[in-house]
Short mmCIF file of C-alpha atoms in Angstrom, two decimals:
data_model
loop_
_atom_site.label_atom_id
_atom_site.label_comp_id
_atom_site.label_asym_id
_atom_site.label_seq_id
_atom_site.Cartn_x
_atom_site.Cartn_y
_atom_site.Cartn_z
CA UNK A 354 58.91 -45.32 -12.89
CA UNK A 355 61.79 -46.13 -15.50
CA UNK A 356 62.56 -42.92 -16.87
CA UNK A 357 62.96 -40.99 -13.38
CA UNK A 358 63.74 -43.59 -11.71
CA UNK A 359 67.85 -41.88 -10.42
CA UNK A 360 65.21 -39.01 -9.95
CA UNK A 361 63.49 -40.88 -7.10
CA UNK A 362 63.50 -41.14 -2.78
CA UNK A 363 63.69 -44.51 -2.18
CA UNK A 364 60.04 -43.85 -0.52
CA UNK A 365 59.28 -43.48 -4.46
CA UNK A 366 59.70 -46.35 -5.56
CA UNK A 367 58.45 -47.90 -2.89
CA UNK A 368 55.15 -46.44 -3.44
CA UNK A 369 54.88 -47.14 -6.65
CA UNK A 370 56.31 -50.80 -6.54
CA UNK A 371 52.76 -50.36 -4.86
CA UNK A 372 50.37 -49.30 -6.48
CA UNK A 373 51.70 -52.27 -8.98
CA UNK A 374 50.83 -54.68 -6.62
CA UNK A 375 47.71 -53.56 -5.87
CA UNK A 376 46.60 -53.49 -10.29
CA UNK A 377 48.57 -56.73 -10.29
CA UNK A 378 46.65 -58.32 -7.58
CA UNK A 379 43.90 -57.32 -8.82
CA UNK A 380 44.09 -58.03 -12.04
CA UNK A 381 44.66 -62.07 -10.62
CA UNK A 382 41.12 -62.08 -8.72
CA UNK A 383 42.96 -62.07 -5.41
CA UNK A 384 41.21 -59.55 -2.49
CA UNK A 385 43.63 -58.36 -0.14
CA UNK A 386 42.10 -60.50 2.14
CA UNK A 387 43.13 -64.10 0.29
CA UNK A 388 47.28 -62.49 -0.33
CA UNK A 389 47.40 -61.56 3.59
CA UNK A 390 46.79 -65.72 3.58
CA UNK A 391 48.57 -67.71 0.88
CA UNK A 392 51.22 -64.50 2.23
CA UNK A 393 50.79 -64.97 5.57
CA UNK A 394 51.68 -61.51 5.81
CA UNK A 395 48.23 -59.04 7.58
CA UNK A 396 46.11 -57.33 5.71
CA UNK A 397 47.17 -53.98 7.06
CA UNK A 398 51.27 -54.73 5.49
CA UNK A 399 49.19 -55.88 2.64
CA UNK A 400 46.68 -52.62 2.86
CA UNK A 401 49.93 -50.20 3.63
CA UNK A 402 51.48 -51.67 0.84
CA UNK A 403 49.49 -50.70 -1.83
CA UNK A 404 48.98 -47.44 -0.13
CA UNK A 405 52.96 -45.79 -0.78
CA UNK A 406 53.56 -46.91 3.01
CA UNK A 407 57.37 -47.88 2.97
CA UNK A 408 57.66 -48.69 6.58
CA UNK A 409 56.49 -52.35 7.51
CA UNK A 410 57.61 -53.83 4.30
CA UNK A 411 60.86 -55.93 4.41
CA UNK A 412 62.04 -57.67 2.15
CA UNK A 413 61.46 -61.03 2.58
CA UNK A 414 57.55 -59.52 2.88
CA UNK A 415 57.93 -58.13 -0.49
CA UNK A 416 59.72 -61.60 -1.90
CA UNK A 417 56.80 -63.20 -0.11
CA UNK A 418 54.06 -61.31 -2.00
CA UNK A 419 55.67 -61.82 -5.59
CA UNK A 420 54.77 -65.75 -5.20
CA UNK A 421 51.17 -65.02 -4.04
CA UNK A 422 51.08 -63.02 -8.07
CA UNK A 423 53.35 -65.58 -9.44
CA UNK A 424 56.06 -63.46 -9.97
CA UNK A 425 58.88 -64.93 -8.19
CA UNK A 426 60.76 -65.03 -11.16
CA UNK A 427 60.95 -61.35 -12.16
CA UNK A 428 63.63 -61.06 -9.57
CA UNK A 429 65.38 -62.22 -10.95
CA UNK A 430 66.34 -58.87 -12.63
CA UNK A 431 66.97 -56.84 -10.28
CA UNK A 432 70.03 -57.99 -9.83
CA UNK A 433 70.90 -60.87 -12.80
CA UNK A 434 74.10 -62.85 -12.31
CA UNK A 435 77.45 -60.93 -13.94
CA UNK A 436 79.30 -62.16 -16.73
CA UNK A 437 83.05 -63.22 -16.19
CA UNK A 438 85.43 -60.49 -16.31
CA UNK A 439 87.33 -60.49 -19.00
CA UNK A 440 90.10 -60.96 -16.64
CA UNK A 441 88.56 -63.84 -14.52
CA UNK A 442 87.96 -65.03 -18.67
CA UNK A 443 91.71 -64.85 -19.65
CA UNK A 444 92.97 -66.06 -16.47
CA UNK A 445 90.78 -69.11 -16.80
CA UNK A 446 92.13 -70.47 -20.69
CA UNK A 447 95.59 -69.48 -18.94
CA UNK A 448 94.80 -72.41 -15.90
CA UNK A 449 93.63 -73.99 -18.39
CA UNK A 450 96.01 -74.12 -21.20
CA UNK A 451 98.93 -74.51 -18.74
CA UNK A 452 97.36 -77.88 -17.70
CA UNK A 453 97.54 -79.28 -20.87
#
């Protein structure tokens, strides 16, 4: 997926995520019905997502699905915390030095 990620449309990326989710779910031994129960989502929503439909899946729904397969911690990789900018670091150091 990452090789040509910039060339894929949003719908193509959602389709790939749905396919991957299906693989994770099956490897964990969960049926769509079990995931529906544990996530509070409908079987239709889960099935549609796994089959590549980009409609009906929201970020909130995706987070619920990640919780079911114990992968919520991976969401931090989407938008990791940014390090402090050099300018902000300089200002912070300058303020410390002026406060002494």
